[in-house]
Coordinates of C-alpha atoms in Angstrom, one line a residue:
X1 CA 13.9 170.9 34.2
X2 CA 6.3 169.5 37.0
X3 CA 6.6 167.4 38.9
X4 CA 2.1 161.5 41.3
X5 CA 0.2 163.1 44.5
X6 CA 3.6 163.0 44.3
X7 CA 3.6 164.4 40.9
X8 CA 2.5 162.0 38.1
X9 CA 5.5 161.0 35.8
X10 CA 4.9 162.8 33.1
X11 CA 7.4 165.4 31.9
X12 CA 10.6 166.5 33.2
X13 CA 10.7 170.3 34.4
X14 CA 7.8 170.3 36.6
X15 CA 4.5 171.3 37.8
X16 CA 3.5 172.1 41.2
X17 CA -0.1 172.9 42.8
X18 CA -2.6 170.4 42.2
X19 CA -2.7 167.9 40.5
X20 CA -1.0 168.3 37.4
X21 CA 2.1 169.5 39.3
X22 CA 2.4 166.7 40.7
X23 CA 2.5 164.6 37.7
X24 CA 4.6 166.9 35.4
X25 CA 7.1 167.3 38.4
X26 CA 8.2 163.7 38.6
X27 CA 10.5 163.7 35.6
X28 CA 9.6 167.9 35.2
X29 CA 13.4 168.1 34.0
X30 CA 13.7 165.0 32.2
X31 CA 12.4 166.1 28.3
X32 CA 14.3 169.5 28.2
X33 CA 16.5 170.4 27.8
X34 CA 13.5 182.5 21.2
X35 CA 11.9 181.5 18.1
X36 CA 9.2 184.4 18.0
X37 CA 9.9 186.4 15.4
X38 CA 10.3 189.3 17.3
X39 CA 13.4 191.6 18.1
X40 CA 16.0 189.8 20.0
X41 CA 16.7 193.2 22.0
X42 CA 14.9 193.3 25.8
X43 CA 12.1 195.6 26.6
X44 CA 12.9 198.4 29.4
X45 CA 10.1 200.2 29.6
X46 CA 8.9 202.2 32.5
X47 CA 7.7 199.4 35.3
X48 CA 4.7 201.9 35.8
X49 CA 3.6 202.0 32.5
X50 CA 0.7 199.2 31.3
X51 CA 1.5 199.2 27.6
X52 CA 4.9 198.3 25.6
X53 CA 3.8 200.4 22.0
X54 CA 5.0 198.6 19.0
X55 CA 1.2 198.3 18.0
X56 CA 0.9 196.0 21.4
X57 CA -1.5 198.6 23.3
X58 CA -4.5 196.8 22.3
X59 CA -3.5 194.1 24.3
X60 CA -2.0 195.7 27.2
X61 CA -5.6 197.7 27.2
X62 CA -7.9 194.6 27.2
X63 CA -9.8 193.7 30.8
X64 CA -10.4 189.9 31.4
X65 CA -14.1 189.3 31.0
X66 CA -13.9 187.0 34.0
X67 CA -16.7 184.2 34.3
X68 CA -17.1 180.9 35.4
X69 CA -14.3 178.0 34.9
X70 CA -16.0 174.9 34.5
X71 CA -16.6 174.3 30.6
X72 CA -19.2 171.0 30.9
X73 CA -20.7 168.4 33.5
X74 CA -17.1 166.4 33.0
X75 CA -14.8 169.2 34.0
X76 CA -13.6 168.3 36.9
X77 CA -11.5 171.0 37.7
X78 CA -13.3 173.7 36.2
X79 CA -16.1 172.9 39.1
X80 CA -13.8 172.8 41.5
X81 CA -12.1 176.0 40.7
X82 CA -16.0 177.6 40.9
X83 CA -16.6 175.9 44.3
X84 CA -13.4 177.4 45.8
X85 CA -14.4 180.6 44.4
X86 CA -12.4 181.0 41.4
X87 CA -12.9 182.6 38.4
X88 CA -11.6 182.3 34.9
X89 CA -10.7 184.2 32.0
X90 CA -8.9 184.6 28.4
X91 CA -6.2 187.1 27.1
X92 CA -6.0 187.7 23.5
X93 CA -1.6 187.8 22.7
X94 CA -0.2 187.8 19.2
X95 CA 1.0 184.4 17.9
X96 CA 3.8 186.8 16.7
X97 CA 4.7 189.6 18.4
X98 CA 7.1 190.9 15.8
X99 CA 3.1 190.5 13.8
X100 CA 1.0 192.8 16.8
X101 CA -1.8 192.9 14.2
X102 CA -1.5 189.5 12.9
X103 CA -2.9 186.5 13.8
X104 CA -4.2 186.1 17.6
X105 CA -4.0 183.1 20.0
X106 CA -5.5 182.9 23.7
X107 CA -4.1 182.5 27.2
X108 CA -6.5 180.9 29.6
X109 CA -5.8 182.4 33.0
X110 CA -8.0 181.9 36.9
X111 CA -8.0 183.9 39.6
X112 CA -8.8 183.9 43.1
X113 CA -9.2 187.4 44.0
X114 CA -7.7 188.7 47.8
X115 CA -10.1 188.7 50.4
X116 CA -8.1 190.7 52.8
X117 CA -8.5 193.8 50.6
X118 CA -7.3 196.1 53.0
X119 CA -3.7 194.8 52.9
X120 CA -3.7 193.7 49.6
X121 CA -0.1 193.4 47.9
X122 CA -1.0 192.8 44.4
X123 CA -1.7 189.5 41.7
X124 CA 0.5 186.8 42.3
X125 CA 1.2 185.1 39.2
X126 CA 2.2 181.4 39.1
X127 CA 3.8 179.0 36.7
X128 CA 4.3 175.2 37.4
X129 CA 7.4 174.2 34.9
X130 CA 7.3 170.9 32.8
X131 CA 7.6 172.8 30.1
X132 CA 4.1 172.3 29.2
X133 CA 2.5 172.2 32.7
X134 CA -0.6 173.9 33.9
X135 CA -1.4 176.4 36.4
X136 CA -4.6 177.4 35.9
X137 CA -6.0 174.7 38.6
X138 CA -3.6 176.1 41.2
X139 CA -4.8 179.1 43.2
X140 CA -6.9 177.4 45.5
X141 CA -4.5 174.8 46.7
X142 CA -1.8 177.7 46.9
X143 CA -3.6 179.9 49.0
X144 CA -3.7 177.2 51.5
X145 CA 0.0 177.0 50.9
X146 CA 0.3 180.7 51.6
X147 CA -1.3 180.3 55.1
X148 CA -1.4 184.2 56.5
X149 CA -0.7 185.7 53.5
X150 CA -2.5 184.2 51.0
X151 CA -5.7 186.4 51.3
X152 CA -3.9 189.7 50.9
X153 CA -2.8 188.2 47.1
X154 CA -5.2 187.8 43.7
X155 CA -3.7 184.6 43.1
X156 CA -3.4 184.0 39.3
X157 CA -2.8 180.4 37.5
X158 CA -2.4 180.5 33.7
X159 CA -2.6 177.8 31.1
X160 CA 0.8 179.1 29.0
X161 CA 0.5 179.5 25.1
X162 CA -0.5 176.4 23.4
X163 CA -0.5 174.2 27.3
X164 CA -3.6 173.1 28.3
X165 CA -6.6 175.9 27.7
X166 CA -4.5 178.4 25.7
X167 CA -4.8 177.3 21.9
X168 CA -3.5 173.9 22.8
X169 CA -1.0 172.0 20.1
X170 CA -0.5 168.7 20.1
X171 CA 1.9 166.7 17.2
X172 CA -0.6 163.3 17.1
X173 CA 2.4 161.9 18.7
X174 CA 2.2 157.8 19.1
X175 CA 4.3 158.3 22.8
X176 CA 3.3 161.3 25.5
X177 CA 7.3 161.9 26.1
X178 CA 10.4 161.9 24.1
X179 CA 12.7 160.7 27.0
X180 CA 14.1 157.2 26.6
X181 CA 17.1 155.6 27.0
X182 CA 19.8 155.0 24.0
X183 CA 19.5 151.4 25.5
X184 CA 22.3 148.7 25.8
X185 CA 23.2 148.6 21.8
X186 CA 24.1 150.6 19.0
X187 CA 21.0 148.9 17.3
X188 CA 18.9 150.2 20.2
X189 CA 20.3 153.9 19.7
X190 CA 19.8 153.7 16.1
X191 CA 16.5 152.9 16.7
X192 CA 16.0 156.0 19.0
X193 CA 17.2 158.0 16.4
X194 CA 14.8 157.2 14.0
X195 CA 11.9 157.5 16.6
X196 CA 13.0 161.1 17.4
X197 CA 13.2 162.2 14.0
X198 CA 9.5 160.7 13.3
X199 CA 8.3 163.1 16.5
X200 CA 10.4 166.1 15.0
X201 CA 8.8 165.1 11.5
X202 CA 4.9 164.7 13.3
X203 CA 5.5 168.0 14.9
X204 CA 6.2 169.9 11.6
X205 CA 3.8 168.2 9.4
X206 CA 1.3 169.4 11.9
X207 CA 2.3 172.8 13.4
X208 CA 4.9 174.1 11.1
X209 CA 2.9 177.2 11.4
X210 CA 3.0 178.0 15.1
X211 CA 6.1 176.5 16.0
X212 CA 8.2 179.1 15.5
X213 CA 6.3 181.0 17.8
X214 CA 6.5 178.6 20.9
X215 CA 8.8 179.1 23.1
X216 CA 9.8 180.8 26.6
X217 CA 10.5 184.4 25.8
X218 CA 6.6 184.7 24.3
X219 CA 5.2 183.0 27.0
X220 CA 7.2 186.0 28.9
X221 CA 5.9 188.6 26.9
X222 CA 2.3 186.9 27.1
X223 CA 3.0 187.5 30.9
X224 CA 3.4 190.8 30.5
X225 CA 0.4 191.3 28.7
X226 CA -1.1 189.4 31.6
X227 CA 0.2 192.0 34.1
X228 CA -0.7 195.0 32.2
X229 CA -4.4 193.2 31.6
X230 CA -4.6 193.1 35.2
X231 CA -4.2 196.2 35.5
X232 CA -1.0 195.9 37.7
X233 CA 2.6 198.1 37.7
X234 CA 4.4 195.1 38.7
X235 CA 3.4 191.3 39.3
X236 CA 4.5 189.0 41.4
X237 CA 5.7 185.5 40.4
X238 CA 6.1 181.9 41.9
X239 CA 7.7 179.4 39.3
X240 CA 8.5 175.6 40.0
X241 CA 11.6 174.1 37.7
X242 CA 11.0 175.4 34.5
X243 CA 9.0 178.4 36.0
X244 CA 12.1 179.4 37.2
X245 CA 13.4 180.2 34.0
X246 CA 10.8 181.6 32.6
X247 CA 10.8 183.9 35.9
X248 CA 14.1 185.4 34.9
X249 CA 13.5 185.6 31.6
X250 CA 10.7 188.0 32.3
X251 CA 12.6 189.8 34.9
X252 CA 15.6 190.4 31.8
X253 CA 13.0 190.9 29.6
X254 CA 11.0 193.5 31.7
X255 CA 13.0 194.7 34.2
X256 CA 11.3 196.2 37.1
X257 CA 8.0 194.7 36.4
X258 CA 8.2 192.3 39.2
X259 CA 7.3 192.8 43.2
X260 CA 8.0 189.4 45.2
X261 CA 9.1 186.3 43.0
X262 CA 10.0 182.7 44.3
X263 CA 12.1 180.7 42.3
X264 CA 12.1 176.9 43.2
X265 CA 14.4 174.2 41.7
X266 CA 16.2 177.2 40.4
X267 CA 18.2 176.3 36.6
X268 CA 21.6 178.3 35.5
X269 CA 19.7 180.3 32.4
X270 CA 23.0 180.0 30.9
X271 CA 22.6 176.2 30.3
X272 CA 19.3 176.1 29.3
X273 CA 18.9 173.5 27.1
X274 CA 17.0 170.9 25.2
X275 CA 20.4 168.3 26.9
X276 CA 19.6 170.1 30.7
X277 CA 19.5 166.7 32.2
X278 CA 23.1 165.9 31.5
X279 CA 24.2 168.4 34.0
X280 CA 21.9 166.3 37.0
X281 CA 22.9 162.8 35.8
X282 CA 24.7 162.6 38.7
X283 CA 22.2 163.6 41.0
X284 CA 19.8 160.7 39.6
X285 CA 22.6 158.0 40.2
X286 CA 22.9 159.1 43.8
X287 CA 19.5 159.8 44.1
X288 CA 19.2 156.1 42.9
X289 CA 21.6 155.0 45.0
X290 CA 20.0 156.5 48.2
X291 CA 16.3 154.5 47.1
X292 CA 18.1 151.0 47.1
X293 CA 19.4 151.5 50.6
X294 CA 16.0 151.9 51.2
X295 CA 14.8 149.3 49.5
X296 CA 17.7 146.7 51.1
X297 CA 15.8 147.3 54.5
X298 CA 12.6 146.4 53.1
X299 CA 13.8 143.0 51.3
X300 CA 10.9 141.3 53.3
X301 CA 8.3 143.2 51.5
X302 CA 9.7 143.7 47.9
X303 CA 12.7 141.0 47.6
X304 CA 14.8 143.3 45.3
X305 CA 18.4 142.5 47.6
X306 CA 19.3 142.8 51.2
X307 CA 21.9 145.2 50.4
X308 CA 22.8 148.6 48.1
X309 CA 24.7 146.5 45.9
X310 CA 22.4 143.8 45.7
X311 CA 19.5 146.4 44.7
X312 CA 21.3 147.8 41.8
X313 CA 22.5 144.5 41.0
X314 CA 18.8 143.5 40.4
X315 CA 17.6 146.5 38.3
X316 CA 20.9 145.9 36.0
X317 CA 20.0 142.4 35.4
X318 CA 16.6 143.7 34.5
X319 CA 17.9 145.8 32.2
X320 CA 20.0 143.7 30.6
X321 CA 16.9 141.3 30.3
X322 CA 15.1 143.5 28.5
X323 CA 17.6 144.2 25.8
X324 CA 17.5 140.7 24.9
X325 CA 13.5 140.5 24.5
X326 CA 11.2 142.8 25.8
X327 CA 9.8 142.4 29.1
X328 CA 5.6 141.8 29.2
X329 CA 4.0 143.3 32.3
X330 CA 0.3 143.9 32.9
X331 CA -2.7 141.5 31.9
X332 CA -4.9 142.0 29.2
X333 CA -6.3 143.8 27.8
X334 CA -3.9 146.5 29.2
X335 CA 0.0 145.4 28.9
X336 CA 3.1 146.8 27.7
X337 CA 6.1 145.4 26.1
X338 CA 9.0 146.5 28.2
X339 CA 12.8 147.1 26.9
X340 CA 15.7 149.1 27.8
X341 CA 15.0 151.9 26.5
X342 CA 11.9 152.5 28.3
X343 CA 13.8 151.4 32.0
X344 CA 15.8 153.7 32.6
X345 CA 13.0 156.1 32.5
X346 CA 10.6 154.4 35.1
X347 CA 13.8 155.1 37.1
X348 CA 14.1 158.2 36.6
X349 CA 10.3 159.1 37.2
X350 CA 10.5 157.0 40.3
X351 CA 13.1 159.2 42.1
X352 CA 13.1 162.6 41.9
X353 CA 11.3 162.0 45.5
X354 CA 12.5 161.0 48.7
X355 CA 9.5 160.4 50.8
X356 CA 8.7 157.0 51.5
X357 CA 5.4 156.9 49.5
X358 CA 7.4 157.7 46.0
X359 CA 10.4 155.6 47.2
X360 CA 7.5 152.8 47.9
X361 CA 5.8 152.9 44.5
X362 CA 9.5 152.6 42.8
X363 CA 10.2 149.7 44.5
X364 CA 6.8 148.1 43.7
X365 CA 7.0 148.7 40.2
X366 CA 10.5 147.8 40.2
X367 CA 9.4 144.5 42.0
X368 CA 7.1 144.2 38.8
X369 CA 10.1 144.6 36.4
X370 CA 12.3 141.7 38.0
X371 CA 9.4 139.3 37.9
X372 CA 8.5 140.4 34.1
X373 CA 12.8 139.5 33.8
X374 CA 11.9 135.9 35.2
X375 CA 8.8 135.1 33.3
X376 CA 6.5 135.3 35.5
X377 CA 3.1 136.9 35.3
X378 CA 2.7 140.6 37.1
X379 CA -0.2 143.0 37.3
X380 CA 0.2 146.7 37.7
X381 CA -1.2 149.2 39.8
X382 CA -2.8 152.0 38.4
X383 CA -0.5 154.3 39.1
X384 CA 2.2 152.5 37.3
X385 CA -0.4 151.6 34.5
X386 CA -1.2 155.2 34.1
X387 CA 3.2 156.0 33.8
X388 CA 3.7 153.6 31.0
X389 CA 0.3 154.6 29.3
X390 CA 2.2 158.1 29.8
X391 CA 5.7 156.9 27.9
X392 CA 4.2 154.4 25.5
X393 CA 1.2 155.6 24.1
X394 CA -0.3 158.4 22.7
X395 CA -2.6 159.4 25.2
X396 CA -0.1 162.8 26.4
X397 CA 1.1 163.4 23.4
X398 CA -0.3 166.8 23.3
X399 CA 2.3 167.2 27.2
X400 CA 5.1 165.7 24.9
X401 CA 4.5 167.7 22.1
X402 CA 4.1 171.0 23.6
X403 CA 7.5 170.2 25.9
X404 CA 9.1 169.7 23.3
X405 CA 8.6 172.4 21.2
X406 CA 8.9 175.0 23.9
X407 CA 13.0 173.2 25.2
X408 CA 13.6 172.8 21.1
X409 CA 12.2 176.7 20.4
X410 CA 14.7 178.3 22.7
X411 CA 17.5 176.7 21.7
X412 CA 19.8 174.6 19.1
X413 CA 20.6 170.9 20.2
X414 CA 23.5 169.0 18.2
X415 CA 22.5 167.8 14.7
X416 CA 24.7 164.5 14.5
X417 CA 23.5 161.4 16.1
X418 CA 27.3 160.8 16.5
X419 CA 27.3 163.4 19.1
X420 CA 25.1 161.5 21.1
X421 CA 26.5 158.4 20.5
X422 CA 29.9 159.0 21.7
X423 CA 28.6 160.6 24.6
X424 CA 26.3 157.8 25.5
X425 CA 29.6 155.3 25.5
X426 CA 31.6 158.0 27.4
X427 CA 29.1 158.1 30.0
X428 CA 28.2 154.5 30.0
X429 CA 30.8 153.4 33.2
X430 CA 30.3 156.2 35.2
X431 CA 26.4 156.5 35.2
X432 CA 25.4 152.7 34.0
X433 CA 21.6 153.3 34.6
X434 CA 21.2 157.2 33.5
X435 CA 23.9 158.0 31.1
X436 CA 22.6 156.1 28.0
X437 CA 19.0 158.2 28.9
X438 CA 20.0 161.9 29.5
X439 CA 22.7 161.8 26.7
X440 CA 20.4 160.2 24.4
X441 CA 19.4 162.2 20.9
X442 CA 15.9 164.0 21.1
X443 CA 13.7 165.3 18.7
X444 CA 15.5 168.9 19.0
X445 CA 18.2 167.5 17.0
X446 CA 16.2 167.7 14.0
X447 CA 14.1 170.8 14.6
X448 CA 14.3 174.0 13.0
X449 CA 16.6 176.5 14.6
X450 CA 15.1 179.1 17.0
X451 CA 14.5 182.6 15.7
X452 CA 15.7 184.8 18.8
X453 CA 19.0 183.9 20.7
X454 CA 18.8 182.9 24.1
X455 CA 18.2 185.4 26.6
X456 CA 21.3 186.7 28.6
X457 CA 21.1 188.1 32.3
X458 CA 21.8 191.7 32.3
X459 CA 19.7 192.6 35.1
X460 CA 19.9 192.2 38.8
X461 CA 16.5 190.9 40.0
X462 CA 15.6 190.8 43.9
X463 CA 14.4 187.0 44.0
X464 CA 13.8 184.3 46.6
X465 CA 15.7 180.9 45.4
X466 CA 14.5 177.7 46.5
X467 CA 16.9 174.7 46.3
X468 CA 17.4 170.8 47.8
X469 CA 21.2 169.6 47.8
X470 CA 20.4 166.5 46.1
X471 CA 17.8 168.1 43.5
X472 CA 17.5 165.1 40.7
X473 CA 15.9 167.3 38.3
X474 CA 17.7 170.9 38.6
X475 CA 20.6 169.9 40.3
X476 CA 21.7 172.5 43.0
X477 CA 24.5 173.9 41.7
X478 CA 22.1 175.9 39.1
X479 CA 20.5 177.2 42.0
X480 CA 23.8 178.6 43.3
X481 CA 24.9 179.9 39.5
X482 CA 21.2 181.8 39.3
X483 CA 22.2 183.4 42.9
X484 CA 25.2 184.3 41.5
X485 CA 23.9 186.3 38.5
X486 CA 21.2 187.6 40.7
X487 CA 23.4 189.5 43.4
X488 CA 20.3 190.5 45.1
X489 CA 19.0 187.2 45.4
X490 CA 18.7 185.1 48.4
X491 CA 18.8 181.1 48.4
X492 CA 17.0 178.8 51.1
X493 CA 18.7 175.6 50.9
X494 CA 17.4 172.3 51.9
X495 CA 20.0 169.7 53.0
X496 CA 20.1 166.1 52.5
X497 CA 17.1 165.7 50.2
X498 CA 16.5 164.0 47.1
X499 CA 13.9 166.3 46.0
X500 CA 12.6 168.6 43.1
X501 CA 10.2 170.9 44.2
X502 CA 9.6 171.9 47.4
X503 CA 7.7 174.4 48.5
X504 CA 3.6 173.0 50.0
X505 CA 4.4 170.1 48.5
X506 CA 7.1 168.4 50.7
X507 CA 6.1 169.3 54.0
X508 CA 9.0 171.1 55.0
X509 CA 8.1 173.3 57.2
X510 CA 11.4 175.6 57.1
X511 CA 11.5 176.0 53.6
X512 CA 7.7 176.4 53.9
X513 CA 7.8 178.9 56.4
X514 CA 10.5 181.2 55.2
X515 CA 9.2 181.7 51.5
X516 CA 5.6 182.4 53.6
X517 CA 7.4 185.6 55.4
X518 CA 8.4 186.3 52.6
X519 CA 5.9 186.7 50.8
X520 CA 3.8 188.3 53.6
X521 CA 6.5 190.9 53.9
X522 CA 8.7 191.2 50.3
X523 CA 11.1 191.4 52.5
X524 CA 14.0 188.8 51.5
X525 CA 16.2 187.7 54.1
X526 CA 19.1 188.9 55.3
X527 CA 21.5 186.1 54.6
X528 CA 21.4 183.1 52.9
X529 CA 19.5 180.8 54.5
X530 CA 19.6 176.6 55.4
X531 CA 16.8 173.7 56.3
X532 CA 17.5 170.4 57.0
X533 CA 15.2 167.5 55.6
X534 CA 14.7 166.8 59.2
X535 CA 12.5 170.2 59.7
X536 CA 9.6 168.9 58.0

């Protein structure tokens, strides 16, 4: 499966508006890849009626009490949610929805109500992947987005169960992601799997009680509730990465519940997983690839080889460095101990972006790498000091906890490490930098199984599908399979960009412009439709 103005490297699906997105976006795909108890069978109910019954109709019946969003002088985006106009609000949902009268949790949700009430379509609810990523900071920046047609919508942001403001979890993990590499080694792998099992172990010794419960097909019933809250027939949707699965979960889920939905860096529900990144690996070698051609033309600024070759050739030997003694980078009292294991992911945050400020800050942080390989001193920027404070501490472990529970709630990853292992080697000549990192073990492999089966598409949905060629996250050809299952779907597709994400955040101005008529008139295109990079 976030999303850094350029989305922080954080997590692997992604985020999009505001800040957050941007930082969950960058590796939004990279830690993914239901259990609630409840039935496994889809709800069909009427799309005009507000309530489900099985003892849910106190929920469906609540109204927001809707209020101010900042929570203290040091909320920074609670004020600036008030100053834009926002407002916020919590919704009471079951922790187990097969338990309606059991115990309660809350989902934090903002809104920015329509101003062109006369035209109003309806809320417009939106979701910004990672797993794990927030929303609720997003409807002012979105409007923007929307241009025209952003003041005929209540735009909606939502915090989902147990993400930020609603009943947040966190494991007390010592890391803020589970996504390293296997390393060079069978040592190093071993290693790995004895980290991942600690971060399963954390997560149970702390949660055993909720995690069951956490996991994409309640956060699409909790959506529901949201809609029938709002006191709306059907909702509208936008969901980045991961948001695009949860987007057609709900529309299998609750069929006919949904007015105009935009999926972007769209994911095949049918490989959903907590391995997901194995099926872009590719993508991340090209996209790779692609940066140190960049990089070759710059020599004179970051000295990392005059050529393709040359470039790869220098982030290899730096590897290869660090699995004989761990590179040191930073001065005190802030430095980290580098090996590689840790690599491959810097890598992998650094590219899931083509412009030339991400492909700029890969190349100064792989500068830093190759002079930590030679012994010499380095400092970091902030930006990378604040990515390895990410990976190696426990600073986000509540992001890494959450992310992982949702991708290892939905659905069983291989139990023996020597499933992994012999993957890792399999993969080792064809994807030398990435292959040792998306086949590596994860804490899913020694989780509990979910409770529900995944869900299955049944349903035709009428959805807008946003998707780049060279998508390093969701690779494209999910986009295509989704369309597929969806026959009334429509896909925009972007050509010839290393991107995840796309929509107001990569200044293309076809991609941006189509999903705006969209949305301005629910009326999907006729035909497919294709932008070049070039357009924005």
């Amino acid at each position: 499966m976030r999303h850094l103005r350029n989305r922080a490297k954080r997590s692997p699906f992604v985020q999009t508006p505001g800040a957050a997105v941007r930082r969950t976006a960058a590796v939004g795909l990279a830690l993914a890849a239901c259990l609630g108890a409840a039935p496994t069978t889809t709800t069909t109910a009427a799309p005009a009626a507000s309530k489900s019954g099985a003892g849910l109709d106190r929920y469906y019946d609540q109204r927001p009490v809707w209020g101010g969003c900042a929570t203290g002088p040091d909320d920074t985006m609670g004020r600036d949610l008030d100053k834009a106009g926002a407002q916020c609000a919590d919704v009471t949902v079951p922790l187990d929805y097969a338990d309606p009268r059991g115990r309660t949790i809350t989902v934090a949700i903002s809104r920015l109500k329509a101003t062109d009430t006369r035209h109003r379509v309806g809320s417009l609810l939106l979701n910004n992947g990672g797993p794990g990523g927030t929303a609720l900071e997003s409807p002012p920046e979105f409007r923007t987005w929307m241009k025209k047609a952003g003041p005929r919508y209540d735009i909606v942001g939502f915090d989902p169960r147990f993400v930020g403001r609603s009943t947040p979890l966190d494991c007390g993990w010592p890391v803020g992601t589970n996504l390293f590499s296997a390393g060079l080694s069978r040592a190093s792998f071993e290693r790995q799997v004895a980290l991942q099992k600690g971060l399963a172990d954390k997560c149970r010794a702390t949660n055993a009680s909720v995690l069951p419960h956490v996991t994409t097909r309640n956060t699409a019933r909790d959506m529901d509730v949201i809609r029938g809250a709002l006191g709306e027939k059907k909702i509208s949707y936008f969901g980045y990465s991961y948001g695009t699965y949860l987007g057609t979960v709900y529309t299998q889920m609750f069929p006919g519940r949904t007015d105009r939905m935009v999926l972007d860096g769209a994911i095949d529900p049918r490989t959903f997983n907590p391995r997901l990144l194995q099926q872009a690996v590719g993508e991340n070698e090209r996209a790779l690839a692609d940066w140190a051609t960049w990089a070759a033309a710059r020599n004179d600024t970051y000295g990392l080889g005059r050529t393709r070759a040359q470039v790869l050739a220098t982030i290899d030997r730096v590897i290869k460095a660090s699995s004989r003694s761990p590179l040191t980078v930073g001065t005190a009292p802030e430095t980290f101990r580098l090996d590689d294991t840790h690599i491959p992911f810097i890598l992998l945050a650094g590219v899931d972006s083509d412009t030339d400020a991400s492909r700029a800050s890969l190349a100064e942080q792989v500068s830093v790498l190759d002079k930590a390989a030679a012994g010499q001193p380095t400092r970091l920027s902030p930006h990378f000091a604040a990515t390895l404070r990410t990976a190696m501490t426990g600073e986000q472990s509540h992001h890494g906890s959450v992310q992982s529970a949702i991708i290892c709630g939905d659905r069983a990853a291989p139990r023996d490490p020597e499933v992994y292992w012999r993957d890792i080697e399999r993969g080792r000549a064809a994807y030398p930098r990435f292959g040792a990192l998306t086949d590596n073990i994860g804490p899913c492999a020694f989780w509990d199984r979910p409770r529900e089966e995944p869900t299955r598409v049944k349903h035709d949905a009428e959805v807008l599908i946003v998707s780049a060629t060279g998508d390093p996250r969701t690779a494209h050809k999910g986009a295509v399979a989704l369309h597929g299952l969806l026959q009334s779907s429509r896909l925009i597709t972007l050509e010839g960009a290393n991107r995840h994400a796309i929509y107001g955040l990569y200044g293309n101005t076809c991609v941006d412009d189509k999903v705006n008529q969209y949305l301005a008139t629910g009326k999907l295109p006729a035909d497919d439709q294709i932008c070049s990079k070039r357009a924005g």
